PDB file of C-alpha atoms in Angstrom:
ATOM      1  CA  UNK A 138      -7.766   1.347 -23.834  1.00  0.00           C
ATOM      2  CA  UNK A 139      -5.208  -1.504 -22.299  1.00  0.00           C
ATOM      3  CA  UNK A 140      -5.016  -5.038 -24.075  1.00  0.00           C
ATOM      4  CA  UNK A 141      -4.380  -8.265 -22.403  1.00  0.00           C
ATOM      5  CA  UNK A 142      -2.426 -11.067 -23.883  1.00  0.00           C
ATOM      6  CA  UNK A 143      -2.397 -14.582 -22.680  1.00  0.00           C
ATOM      7  CA  UNK A 144       1.392 -15.825 -22.121  1.00  0.00           C
ATOM      8  CA  UNK A 145       3.123 -18.869 -20.878  1.00  0.00           C
ATOM      9  CA  UNK A 146       6.670 -19.025 -19.337  1.00  0.00           C
ATOM     10  CA  UNK A 147       8.934 -21.586 -17.619  1.00  0.00           C
ATOM     11  CA  UNK A 148       9.736 -22.000 -14.350  1.00  0.00           C
ATOM     12  CA  UNK A 149      12.456 -24.791 -14.855  1.00  0.00           C
ATOM     13  CA  UNK A 150      10.190 -27.596 -13.936  1.00  0.00           C
ATOM     14  CA  UNK A 151       6.871 -26.550 -15.603  1.00  0.00           C
ATOM     15  CA  UNK A 152       5.128 -23.715 -17.343  1.00  0.00           C
ATOM     16  CA  UNK A 153       3.104 -20.945 -15.913  1.00  0.00           C
ATOM     17  CA  UNK A 154       0.249 -19.308 -17.329  1.00  0.00           C
ATOM     18  CA  UNK A 155      -0.084 -15.498 -17.378  1.00  0.00           C
ATOM     19  CA  UNK A 156      -1.632 -12.568 -18.886  1.00  0.00           C
ATOM     20  CA  UNK A 157       0.325  -9.659 -19.806  1.00  0.00           C
ATOM     21  CA  UNK A 158      -1.531  -6.116 -19.679  1.00  0.00           C
ATOM     22  CA  UNK A 159      -0.343  -3.550 -22.007  1.00  0.00           C
ATOM     23  CA  UNK A 160      -0.969   0.174 -22.107  1.00  0.00           C
ATOM     24  CA  UNK A 161      -3.164   1.716 -24.584  1.00  0.00           C
ATOM     25  CA  UNK A 162      -1.610   3.056 -27.736  1.00  0.00           C
ATOM     26  CA  UNK A 163       1.363   0.211 -27.077  1.00  0.00           C
ATOM     27  CA  UNK A 164       4.428   0.951 -29.203  1.00  0.00           C
ATOM     28  CA  UNK A 165       6.638  -2.051 -29.605  1.00  0.00           C
ATOM     29  CA  UNK A 166       9.395   0.019 -30.613  1.00  0.00           C
ATOM     30  CA  UNK A 167       9.220   1.923 -27.042  1.00  0.00           C
ATOM     31  CA  UNK A 168       9.987   0.594 -23.842  1.00  0.00           C
ATOM     32  CA  UNK A 169       8.275   0.601 -20.669  1.00  0.00           C
ATOM     33  CA  UNK A 170       8.288   0.170 -16.825  1.00  0.00           C
ATOM     34  CA  UNK A 171       6.812  -3.006 -15.772  1.00  0.00           C
ATOM     35  CA  UNK A 172       5.121  -4.615 -12.921  1.00  0.00           C
ATOM     36  CA  UNK A 173       4.888  -8.427 -11.953  1.00  0.00           C
ATOM     37  CA  UNK A 174       1.946  -9.102  -9.881  1.00  0.00           C
ATOM     38  CA  UNK A 175       1.664 -11.472  -7.070  1.00  0.00           C
ATOM     39  CA  UNK A 176      -2.013 -12.288  -6.243  1.00  0.00           C
ATOM     40  CA  UNK A 177      -3.582 -13.779  -3.026  1.00  0.00           C
ATOM     41  CA  UNK A 178      -3.880 -17.232  -2.155  1.00  0.00           C
ATOM     42  CA  UNK A 179      -6.444 -19.347  -3.931  1.00  0.00           C
ATOM     43  CA  UNK A 180      -6.895 -16.377  -6.636  1.00  0.00           C
ATOM     44  CA  UNK A 181      -6.241 -16.806 -10.275  1.00  0.00           C
ATOM     45  CA  UNK A 182      -4.957 -14.416 -12.769  1.00  0.00           C
ATOM     46  CA  UNK A 183      -8.429 -13.503 -13.998  1.00  0.00           C
ATOM     47  CA  UNK A 184      -9.474 -12.371 -10.629  1.00  0.00           C
ATOM     48  CA  UNK A 185      -7.742  -9.840  -8.721  1.00  0.00           C
ATOM     49  CA  UNK A 186      -4.466  -9.868 -10.498  1.00  0.00           C
ATOM     50  CA  UNK A 187      -6.455  -8.814 -13.743  1.00  0.00           C
ATOM     51  CA  UNK A 188      -8.037  -5.927 -11.982  1.00  0.00           C
ATOM     52  CA  UNK A 189      -5.043  -4.304 -10.874  1.00  0.00           C
ATOM     53  CA  UNK A 190      -3.127  -5.375 -13.967  1.00  0.00           C
ATOM     54  CA  UNK A 191      -5.702  -3.464 -16.293  1.00  0.00           C
ATOM     55  CA  UNK A 192      -5.621  -0.648 -14.019  1.00  0.00           C
ATOM     56  CA  UNK A 193      -1.616  -0.353 -14.224  1.00  0.00           C
ATOM     57  CA  UNK A 194      -1.833  -0.680 -17.770  1.00  0.00           C
ATOM     58  CA  UNK A 195      -4.312   1.964 -18.021  1.00  0.00           C
ATOM     59  CA  UNK A 196      -1.609   4.278 -16.508  1.00  0.00           C
ATOM     60  CA  UNK A 197       1.098   3.377 -18.741  1.00  0.00           C
ATOM     61  CA  UNK A 198       2.720   0.122 -17.100  1.00  0.00           C
ATOM     62  CA  UNK A 199       3.242  -3.300 -18.551  1.00  0.00           C
ATOM     63  CA  UNK A 200       1.788  -5.632 -15.772  1.00  0.00           C
ATOM     64  CA  UNK A 201       2.289  -9.458 -15.455  1.00  0.00           C
ATOM     65  CA  UNK A 202      -0.259 -11.592 -13.532  1.00  0.00           C
ATOM     66  CA  UNK A 203      -0.004 -15.059 -13.529  1.00  0.00           C
ATOM     67  CA  UNK A 204      -1.382 -18.404 -11.742  1.00  0.00           C
ATOM     68  CA  UNK A 205       1.039 -20.010  -9.245  1.00  0.00           C
ATOM     69  CA  UNK A 206       2.499 -23.202  -9.976  1.00  0.00           C
ATOM     70  CA  UNK A 207       0.122 -26.292  -9.281  1.00  0.00           C
ATOM     71  CA  UNK A 208      -2.854 -23.910  -9.809  1.00  0.00           C
ATOM     72  CA  UNK A 209      -4.929 -22.304 -12.123  1.00  0.00           C
ATOM     73  CA  UNK A 210      -3.753 -22.886 -15.881  1.00  0.00           C
ATOM     74  CA  UNK A 211      -0.233 -23.285 -14.585  1.00  0.00           C
ATOM     75  CA  UNK A 212       1.322 -26.774 -14.237  1.00  0.00           C
ATOM     76  CA  UNK A 213       2.606 -28.721 -11.290  1.00  0.00           C
ATOM     77  CA  UNK A 214       1.622 -31.649  -9.506  1.00  0.00           C
ATOM     78  CA  UNK A 215       0.091 -32.011  -6.877  1.00  0.00           C
ATOM     79  CA  UNK A 216      -2.964 -29.643  -8.016  1.00  0.00           C
ATOM     80  CA  UNK A 217      -3.984 -27.099  -5.483  1.00  0.00           C
ATOM     81  CA  UNK A 218      -0.681 -26.988  -3.631  1.00  0.00           C
ATOM     82  CA  UNK A 219       0.086 -23.534  -1.884  1.00  0.00           C
ATOM     83  CA  UNK A 220       3.735 -23.677  -1.205  1.00  0.00           C
ATOM     84  CA  UNK A 221       5.254 -20.475  -0.006  1.00  0.00           C
ATOM     85  CA  UNK A 222       8.900 -21.148  -1.143  1.00  0.00           C
ATOM     86  CA  UNK A 223       7.429 -21.968  -4.832  1.00  0.00           C
ATOM     87  CA  UNK A 224       5.354 -19.297  -4.769  1.00  0.00           C
ATOM     88  CA  UNK A 225       8.325 -16.911  -4.140  1.00  0.00           C
ATOM     89  CA  UNK A 226      10.314 -18.577  -6.853  1.00  0.00           C
ATOM     90  CA  UNK A 227       7.533 -18.111  -9.305  1.00  0.00           C
ATOM     91  CA  UNK A 228       7.589 -14.369  -8.961  1.00  0.00           C
ATOM     92  CA  UNK A 229      11.391 -14.471  -9.848  1.00  0.00           C
ATOM     93  CA  UNK A 230      10.388 -16.850 -12.873  1.00  0.00           C
ATOM     94  CA  UNK A 231       7.962 -13.905 -13.818  1.00  0.00           C
ATOM     95  CA  UNK A 232      10.856 -11.366 -13.604  1.00  0.00           C
ATOM     96  CA  UNK A 233      13.068 -13.583 -15.773  1.00  0.00           C
ATOM     97  CA  UNK A 234      10.076 -13.477 -18.342  1.00  0.00           C
ATOM     98  CA  UNK A 235       9.914 -10.000 -18.332  1.00  0.00           C
ATOM     99  CA  UNK A 236      13.517  -9.259 -18.855  1.00  0.00           C
ATOM    100  CA  UNK A 237      13.132 -11.168 -22.180  1.00  0.00           C
ATOM    101  CA  UNK A 238      10.707  -8.661 -23.670  1.00  0.00           C
ATOM    102  CA  UNK A 239      12.257  -6.198 -25.569  1.00  0.00           C
ATOM    103  CA  UNK A 240       9.645  -3.772 -24.918  1.00  0.00           C
ATOM    104  CA  UNK A 241      10.330  -4.106 -21.232  1.00  0.00           C
ATOM    105  CA  UNK A 242      12.674  -1.616 -19.510  1.00  0.00           C
ATOM    106  CA  UNK A 243      14.873  -4.181 -17.325  1.00  0.00           C
ATOM    107  CA  UNK A 244      16.040  -0.985 -15.206  1.00  0.00           C
ATOM    108  CA  UNK A 245      12.455  -0.150 -13.884  1.00  0.00           C
ATOM    109  CA  UNK A 246      10.717  -3.407 -13.174  1.00  0.00           C
ATOM    110  CA  UNK A 247       8.797  -3.076  -9.978  1.00  0.00           C
ATOM    111  CA  UNK A 248       6.591  -5.636  -8.058  1.00  0.00           C
ATOM    112  CA  UNK A 249       2.955  -5.693  -6.731  1.00  0.00           C
ATOM    113  CA  UNK A 250       1.785  -7.996  -3.938  1.00  0.00           C
ATOM    114  CA  UNK A 251      -1.821  -8.476  -2.825  1.00  0.00           C
ATOM    115  CA  UNK A 252      -2.833 -10.281   0.347  1.00  0.00           C
ATOM    116  CA  UNK A 253      -0.728 -13.369   0.960  1.00  0.00           C
ATOM    117  CA  UNK A 254       0.906 -12.239  -2.250  1.00  0.00           C
ATOM    118  CA  UNK A 255       2.086  -9.479  -0.576  1.00  0.00           C
ATOM    119  CA  UNK A 256       4.082 -11.932   1.744  1.00  0.00           C
ATOM    120  CA  UNK A 257       5.333 -13.737  -1.026  1.00  0.00           C
ATOM    121  CA  UNK A 258       6.153 -10.395  -3.168  1.00  0.00           C
ATOM    122  CA  UNK A 259       8.424  -9.150  -0.147  1.00  0.00           C
ATOM    123  CA  UNK A 260      10.453 -12.547  -0.305  1.00  0.00           C
ATOM    124  CA  UNK A 261      11.027 -12.248  -3.958  1.00  0.00           C
ATOM    125  CA  UNK A 262      11.865  -8.796  -3.569  1.00  0.00           C
ATOM    126  CA  UNK A 263      14.462  -9.110  -0.761  1.00  0.00           C
ATOM    127  CA  UNK A 264      16.028 -11.715  -2.629  1.00  0.00           C
ATOM    128  CA  UNK A 265      15.987 -10.628  -6.373  1.00  0.00           C
ATOM    129  CA  UNK A 266      17.192  -7.240  -6.663  1.00  0.00           C
ATOM    130  CA  UNK A 267      16.112  -6.827 -10.311  1.00  0.00           C
ATOM    131  CA  UNK A 268      12.751  -5.561  -8.764  1.00  0.00           C
ATOM    132  CA  UNK A 269      13.615  -2.084  -8.145  1.00  0.00           C
ATOM    133  CA  UNK A 270      10.374  -1.051  -6.205  1.00  0.00           C
ATOM    134  CA  UNK A 271       7.924  -2.976  -4.232  1.00  0.00           C
ATOM    135  CA  UNK A 272       4.117  -1.970  -3.650  1.00  0.00           C
ATOM    136  CA  UNK A 273       1.836  -3.963  -1.339  1.00  0.00           C
ATOM    137  CA  UNK A 274      -1.955  -3.891  -1.268  1.00  0.00           C
ATOM    138  CA  UNK A 275      -3.756  -5.108   2.019  1.00  0.00           C
ATOM    139  CA  UNK A 276      -0.361  -7.416   2.853  1.00  0.00           C
ATOM    140  CA  UNK A 277      -0.954 -10.933   4.718  1.00  0.00           C
ATOM    141  CA  UNK A 278       1.985 -12.722   6.470  1.00  0.00           C
ATOM    142  CA  UNK A 279       0.241 -16.006   5.376  1.00  0.00           C
ATOM    143  CA  UNK A 280       2.250 -17.755   7.964  1.00  0.00           C
ATOM    144  CA  UNK A 281       1.231 -15.437  10.859  1.00  0.00           C
ATOM    145  CA  UNK A 282      -2.246 -15.938   9.552  1.00  0.00           C
ATOM    146  CA  UNK A 283      -2.311 -19.689   9.612  1.00  0.00           C
ATOM    147  CA  UNK A 284      -0.802 -19.632  13.113  1.00  0.00           C
ATOM    148  CA  UNK A 285      -3.420 -17.548  14.460  1.00  0.00           C
ATOM    149  CA  UNK A 286      -6.387 -19.141  13.015  1.00  0.00           C
ATOM    150  CA  UNK A 287      -6.972 -21.694  15.475  1.00  0.00           C
ATOM    151  CA  UNK A 288      -6.671 -20.223  19.032  1.00  0.00           C
ATOM    152  CA  UNK A 289      -8.897 -22.431  20.708  1.00  0.00           C
ATOM    153  CA  UNK A 290      -6.315 -24.396  22.407  1.00  0.00           C
ATOM    154  CA  UNK A 291      -2.685 -23.893  23.461  1.00  0.00           C
ATOM    155  CA  UNK A 292      -0.461 -25.358  20.896  1.00  0.00           C
ATOM    156  CA  UNK A 293      -2.866 -25.483  18.155  1.00  0.00           C
ATOM    157  CA  UNK A 294      -0.398 -24.811  15.242  1.00  0.00           C
ATOM    158  CA  UNK A 295       1.516 -28.215  16.638  1.00  0.00           C
ATOM    159  CA  UNK A 296      -1.511 -30.000  16.491  1.00  0.00           C
ATOM    160  CA  UNK A 297      -2.265 -28.896  12.905  1.00  0.00           C
ATOM    161  CA  UNK A 298       1.063 -29.964  11.710  1.00  0.00           C
ATOM    162  CA  UNK A 299       0.797 -33.321  12.980  1.00  0.00           C
ATOM    163  CA  UNK A 300      -2.529 -33.532  11.312  1.00  0.00           C
ATOM    164  CA  UNK A 301      -0.813 -32.892   8.291  1.00  0.00           C
ATOM    165  CA  UNK A 302       1.822 -35.785   8.884  1.00  0.00           C
ATOM    166  CA  UNK A 303      -1.285 -37.714   9.490  1.00  0.00           C
ATOM    167  CA  UNK A 304      -2.853 -36.910   6.189  1.00  0.00           C
ATOM    168  CA  UNK A 305       0.897 -37.635   4.383  1.00  0.00           C
ATOM    169  CA  UNK A 306       1.013 -40.923   6.058  1.00  0.00           C
ATOM    170  CA  UNK A 307      -2.605 -42.007   4.997  1.00  0.00           C
ATOM    171  CA  UNK A 308      -1.831 -40.728   1.641  1.00  0.00           C
ATOM    172  CA  UNK A 309       1.507 -42.533   1.284  1.00  0.00           C
ATOM    173  CA  UNK A 310      -0.864 -45.593   2.114  1.00  0.00           C
ATOM    174  CA  UNK A 311      -2.854 -44.905  -1.062  1.00  0.00           C
ATOM    175  CA  UNK A 312      -5.726 -43.421   0.852  1.00  0.00           C
ATOM    176  CA  UNK A 313      -7.557 -41.053  -0.601  1.00  0.00           C
ATOM    177  CA  UNK A 314      -7.290 -37.429   1.331  1.00  0.00           C
ATOM    178  CA  UNK A 315      -9.437 -34.655   0.799  1.00  0.00           C
ATOM    179  CA  UNK A 316      -8.466 -31.000  -0.148  1.00  0.00           C
ATOM    180  CA  UNK A 317      -8.898 -28.465   2.608  1.00  0.00           C
ATOM    181  CA  UNK A 318     -11.207 -25.441   1.712  1.00  0.00           C
ATOM    182  CA  UNK A 319     -10.063 -21.990   1.781  1.00  0.00           C
ATOM    183  CA  UNK A 320     -13.539 -20.510   2.679  1.00  0.00           C
ATOM    184  CA  UNK A 321     -16.929 -21.805   2.699  1.00  0.00           C
ATOM    185  CA  UNK A 322     -18.216 -22.788  -0.842  1.00  0.00           C
ATOM    186  CA  UNK A 323     -21.426 -20.768  -0.539  1.00  0.00           C
ATOM    187  CA  UNK A 324     -23.034 -18.331   1.680  1.00  0.00           C
ATOM    188  CA  UNK A 325     -25.564 -20.898   2.780  1.00  0.00           C
ATOM    189  CA  UNK A 326     -22.852 -23.247   3.840  1.00  0.00           C
ATOM    190  CA  UNK A 327     -21.114 -20.250   6.016  1.00  0.00           C
ATOM    191  CA  UNK A 328     -24.474 -19.643   7.600  1.00  0.00           C
ATOM    192  CA  UNK A 329     -24.605 -23.333   8.228  1.00  0.00           C
ATOM    193  CA  UNK A 330     -21.392 -23.379   9.956  1.00  0.00           C
ATOM    194  CA  UNK A 331     -22.555 -20.424  12.074  1.00  0.00           C
ATOM    195  CA  UNK A 332     -19.703 -17.988  10.550  1.00  0.00           C
ATOM    196  CA  UNK A 333     -21.082 -14.363  10.892  1.00  0.00           C
ATOM    197  CA  UNK A 334     -17.450 -12.783  10.638  1.00  0.00           C
ATOM    198  CA  UNK A 335     -17.846  -9.831   7.948  1.00  0.00           C
ATOM    199  CA  UNK A 336     -14.359 -10.560   6.421  1.00  0.00           C
ATOM    200  CA  UNK A 337     -15.124 -14.311   5.879  1.00  0.00           C
ATOM    201  CA  UNK A 338     -18.840 -13.546   4.365  1.00  0.00           C
ATOM    202  CA  UNK A 339     -17.005 -10.634   2.019  1.00  0.00           C
ATOM    203  CA  UNK A 340     -14.586 -13.749   0.700  1.00  0.00           C
ATOM    204  CA  UNK A 341     -17.371 -15.721   0.040  1.00  0.00           C
ATOM    205  CA  UNK A 342     -19.397 -13.007  -1.998  1.00  0.00           C
ATOM    206  CA  UNK A 343     -15.838 -12.240  -4.017  1.00  0.00           C
ATOM    207  CA  UNK A 344     -14.847 -15.483  -4.622  1.00  0.00           C
ATOM    208  CA  UNK A 345     -17.737 -17.745  -4.777  1.00  0.00           C
ATOM    209  CA  UNK A 346     -20.362 -15.680  -6.450  1.00  0.00           C
ATOM    210  CA  UNK A 347     -20.376 -14.176  -9.805  1.00  0.00           C
ATOM    211  CA  UNK A 348     -18.823 -10.973  -8.379  1.00  0.00           C
ATOM    212  CA  UNK A 349     -15.592 -12.498  -8.464  1.00  0.00           C
ATOM    213  CA  UNK A 350     -15.979 -16.353  -9.338  1.00  0.00           C
ATOM    214  CA  UNK A 351     -13.825 -17.900 -11.818  1.00  0.00           C
ATOM    215  CA  UNK A 352     -13.983 -21.443 -12.715  1.00  0.00           C
ATOM    216  CA  UNK A 353     -10.061 -22.064 -12.408  1.00  0.00           C
ATOM    217  CA  UNK A 354     -10.127 -20.763  -8.756  1.00  0.00           C
ATOM    218  CA  UNK A 355     -11.007 -24.071  -6.862  1.00  0.00           C
ATOM    219  CA  UNK A 356     -11.310 -23.129  -3.151  1.00  0.00           C
ATOM    220  CA  UNK A 357      -9.256 -26.327  -2.733  1.00  0.00           C
ATOM    221  CA  UNK A 358      -5.844 -26.362  -0.879  1.00  0.00           C
ATOM    222  CA  UNK A 359      -3.634 -29.473  -1.217  1.00  0.00           C
ATOM    223  CA  UNK A 360      -3.392 -30.955   2.545  1.00  0.00           C
ATOM    224  CA  UNK A 361       0.361 -30.411   2.490  1.00  0.00           C
ATOM    225  CA  UNK A 362       0.265 -27.046   2.018  1.00  0.00           C
ATOM    226  CA  UNK A 363      -0.687 -26.005   5.706  1.00  0.00           C
ATOM    227  CA  UNK A 364       2.542 -27.288   7.254  1.00  0.00           C
ATOM    228  CA  UNK A 365       4.367 -25.200   4.881  1.00  0.00           C
ATOM    229  CA  UNK A 366       2.432 -22.064   5.533  1.00  0.00           C
ATOM    230  CA  UNK A 367       2.407 -22.809   9.146  1.00  0.00           C
ATOM    231  CA  UNK A 368       6.324 -22.823   9.154  1.00  0.00           C
ATOM    232  CA  UNK A 369       6.577 -19.681   7.025  1.00  0.00           C
ATOM    233  CA  UNK A 370       7.027 -16.233   8.076  1.00  0.00           C
ATOM    234  CA  UNK A 371       7.005 -13.679   5.150  1.00  0.00           C
ATOM    235  CA  UNK A 372       8.523 -10.965   6.846  1.00  0.00           C
ATOM    236  CA  UNK A 373      11.885 -12.821   8.157  1.00  0.00           C
ATOM    237  CA  UNK A 374      14.885 -10.763   7.217  1.00  0.00           C
ATOM    238  CA  UNK A 375      13.176  -7.700   6.098  1.00  0.00           C
ATOM    239  CA  UNK A 376      15.314  -5.402   8.138  1.00  0.00           C
ATOM    240  CA  UNK A 377      18.504  -6.482   6.124  1.00  0.00           C
ATOM    241  CA  UNK A 378      17.386  -7.573   2.917  1.00  0.00           C
ATOM    242  CA  UNK A 379      14.472  -5.206   1.690  1.00  0.00           C
ATOM    243  CA  UNK A 380      16.782  -2.366   0.647  1.00  0.00           C
ATOM    244  CA  UNK A 381      14.328  -1.272  -2.300  1.00  0.00           C
ATOM    245  CA  UNK A 382      11.557   1.513  -1.606  1.00  0.00           C
ATOM    246  CA  UNK A 383       8.238   0.164  -0.200  1.00  0.00           C
ATOM    247  CA  UNK A 384       4.704   1.313  -0.583  1.00  0.00           C
ATOM    248  CA  UNK A 385       2.185  -0.256   1.851  1.00  0.00           C
ATOM    249  CA  UNK A 386      -1.363   0.229   1.171  1.00  0.00           C
ATOM    250  CA  UNK A 387      -4.085  -1.053   3.598  1.00  0.00           C
ATOM    251  CA  UNK A 388      -7.781  -0.688   4.140  1.00  0.00           C
ATOM    252  CA  UNK A 389      -9.070   1.444   6.785  1.00  0.00           C
ATOM    253  CA  UNK A 390     -11.882  -0.864   8.093  1.00  0.00           C
ATOM    254  CA  UNK A 391     -10.200  -3.413  10.651  1.00  0.00           C
ATOM    255  CA  UNK A 392     -11.022  -6.990  10.213  1.00  0.00           C
ATOM    256  CA  UNK A 393      -9.883 -10.390  10.570  1.00  0.00           C
ATOM    257  CA  UNK A 394      -7.391 -10.887   7.980  1.00  0.00           C
ATOM    258  CA  UNK A 395      -5.204  -8.502   9.888  1.00  0.00           C
ATOM    259  CA  UNK A 396      -3.853  -7.016   6.871  1.00  0.00           C
ATOM    260  CA  UNK A 397      -3.707  -3.638   8.486  1.00  0.00           C
ATOM    261  CA  UNK A 398      -1.431  -4.856  11.272  1.00  0.00           C
ATOM    262  CA  UNK A 399       0.539  -6.905   9.028  1.00  0.00           C
ATOM    263  CA  UNK A 400       0.926  -3.774   6.618  1.00  0.00           C
ATOM    264  CA  UNK A 401       1.952  -1.736   9.502  1.00  0.00           C
ATOM    265  CA  UNK A 402       4.671  -4.665  10.552  1.00  0.00           C
ATOM    266  CA  UNK A 403       6.195  -4.624   7.338  1.00  0.00           C
ATOM    267  CA  UNK A 404       6.144  -0.884   7.197  1.00  0.00           C
ATOM    268  CA  UNK A 405       7.885  -0.704  10.379  1.00  0.00           C
ATOM    269  CA  UNK A 406      10.496  -3.240   9.561  1.00  0.00           C
ATOM    270  CA  UNK A 407      11.309  -2.176   6.186  1.00  0.00           C
ATOM    271  CA  UNK A 408      14.653   0.310   6.090  1.00  0.00           C
ATOM    272  CA  UNK A 409      13.446   1.909   2.981  1.00  0.00           C
ATOM    273  CA  UNK A 410       9.423   2.268   3.333  1.00  0.00           C
ATOM    274  CA  UNK A 411       8.057   5.346   1.566  1.00  0.00           C
ATOM    275  CA  UNK A 412       4.608   5.335   2.054  1.00  0.00           C
ATOM    276  CA  UNK A 413       1.836   3.908   4.298  1.00  0.00           C
ATOM    277  CA  UNK A 414      -1.597   4.774   2.626  1.00  0.00           C
ATOM    278  CA  UNK A 415      -4.748   3.911   4.361  1.00  0.00           C
ATOM    279  CA  UNK A 416      -7.940   3.489   1.940  1.00  0.00           C
ATOM    280  CA  UNK A 417     -10.577   4.839   4.278  1.00  0.00           C
ATOM    281  CA  UNK A 418     -13.728   2.634   4.708  1.00  0.00           C
ATOM    282  CA  UNK A 419     -12.229  -0.070   2.645  1.00  0.00           C
ATOM    283  CA  UNK A 420     -12.294  -3.831   3.995  1.00  0.00           C
ATOM    284  CA  UNK A 421      -9.996  -6.104   3.001  1.00  0.00           C
ATOM    285  CA  UNK A 422     -11.835  -7.940   0.173  1.00  0.00           C
ATOM    286  CA  UNK A 423     -13.392  -4.699  -1.266  1.00  0.00           C
ATOM    287  CA  UNK A 424      -9.776  -3.746  -2.151  1.00  0.00           C
ATOM    288  CA  UNK A 425      -9.882  -6.615  -4.561  1.00  0.00           C
ATOM    289  CA  UNK A 426     -12.609  -4.993  -6.817  1.00  0.00           C
ATOM    290  CA  UNK A 427     -14.477  -2.210  -5.449  1.00  0.00           C
ATOM    291  CA  UNK A 428     -13.734   0.371  -8.230  1.00  0.00           C
ATOM    292  CA  UNK A 429     -13.270   3.589  -6.192  1.00  0.00           C
ATOM    293  CA  UNK A 430     -11.009   1.625  -3.640  1.00  0.00           C
ATOM    294  CA  UNK A 431      -8.726   0.107  -6.658  1.00  0.00           C
ATOM    295  CA  UNK A 432      -8.576   3.098  -8.531  1.00  0.00           C
ATOM    296  CA  UNK A 433      -7.357   5.059  -5.184  1.00  0.00           C
ATOM    297  CA  UNK A 434      -4.854   2.168  -4.419  1.00  0.00           C
ATOM    298  CA  UNK A 435      -3.516   2.154  -8.134  1.00  0.00           C
ATOM    299  CA  UNK A 436      -3.274   6.069  -8.193  1.00  0.00           C
ATOM    300  CA  UNK A 437      -1.082   5.482  -4.903  1.00  0.00           C
ATOM    301  CA  UNK A 438       1.098   2.958  -6.682  1.00  0.00           C
ATOM    302  CA  UNK A 439       1.534   5.185  -9.841  1.00  0.00           C
ATOM    303  CA  UNK A 440       2.805   8.012  -8.038  1.00  0.00           C
ATOM    304  CA  UNK A 441       5.058   5.593  -6.130  1.00  0.00           C
ATOM    305  CA  UNK A 442       6.441   3.589  -9.182  1.00  0.00           C
ATOM    306  CA  UNK A 443       6.686   6.902 -11.303  1.00  0.00           C
ATOM    307  CA  UNK A 444       8.978   8.102  -8.301  1.00  0.00           C
ATOM    308  CA  UNK A 445      11.287   5.072  -7.709  1.00  0.00           C
ATOM    309  CA  UNK A 446      10.921   3.031 -11.138  1.00  0.00           C
ATOM    310  CA  UNK A 447      13.497   5.640 -12.756  1.00  0.00           C
ATOM    311  CA  UNK A 448      16.873   5.207 -14.700  1.00  0.00           C
TER     312      UNK A 448
END
């Protein structure tokens, strides 16, 4: 069976906390292909990253999942910041760490990005060609998602940016500014808000119930994050810079995360796209932990990495 080991590694400013998943029968005198895992927004390494990390290790890969800076057990202030540029950079630092491990074959390092982490992994892979192959599962362009989230009035994204400015002004004046929530904290709260969307409810059931809950995943987002995400495009320059092989995996049940559409957009832009795999019947959040769906995704990734993470 695979094994999991806690690790830390620097990002030049503070330390990042990770989990290294090693294959069963691990032989420290041998070298292995390695995958760095970029996880969804608001998640920590013990959640989706652990599910995919263990599954990849079971198939013979070293897999590194980690908490983004400012979140989970990683360092950084302010807490709960979701900064796309920092998240992309953290993937590069994770690759740095992998290259220092004597049992990692530096010629066979790949990346896996899930949900918003899929978009971040695109950015890292475009600008760090030590990553030789990129897999994505239900990838989301988080900038598109935030710009699309409030369509009730024309120019709502601009209004949201103005609101962030007001919050920053209040904070600079010494006022306490509440952190924003990613999703409702409970199903009861979702019902009180009148939320009936299947994907939002599925997110609550994953993140906020024993199914996928972890105490280090706060469900809170520092207010300055929103302007950063609104001005971000995860797929900018894909046509020019994403030259490595790409595998896209999406769920077959369309929903309001629009990860199918984002995955297709990424696939169509990428000059070296190799596979577009649809997991029939799977919703976005079911791809996080439903064993049959995760196994299908990881089997697809295994075939992809085995072909393209070659020496």
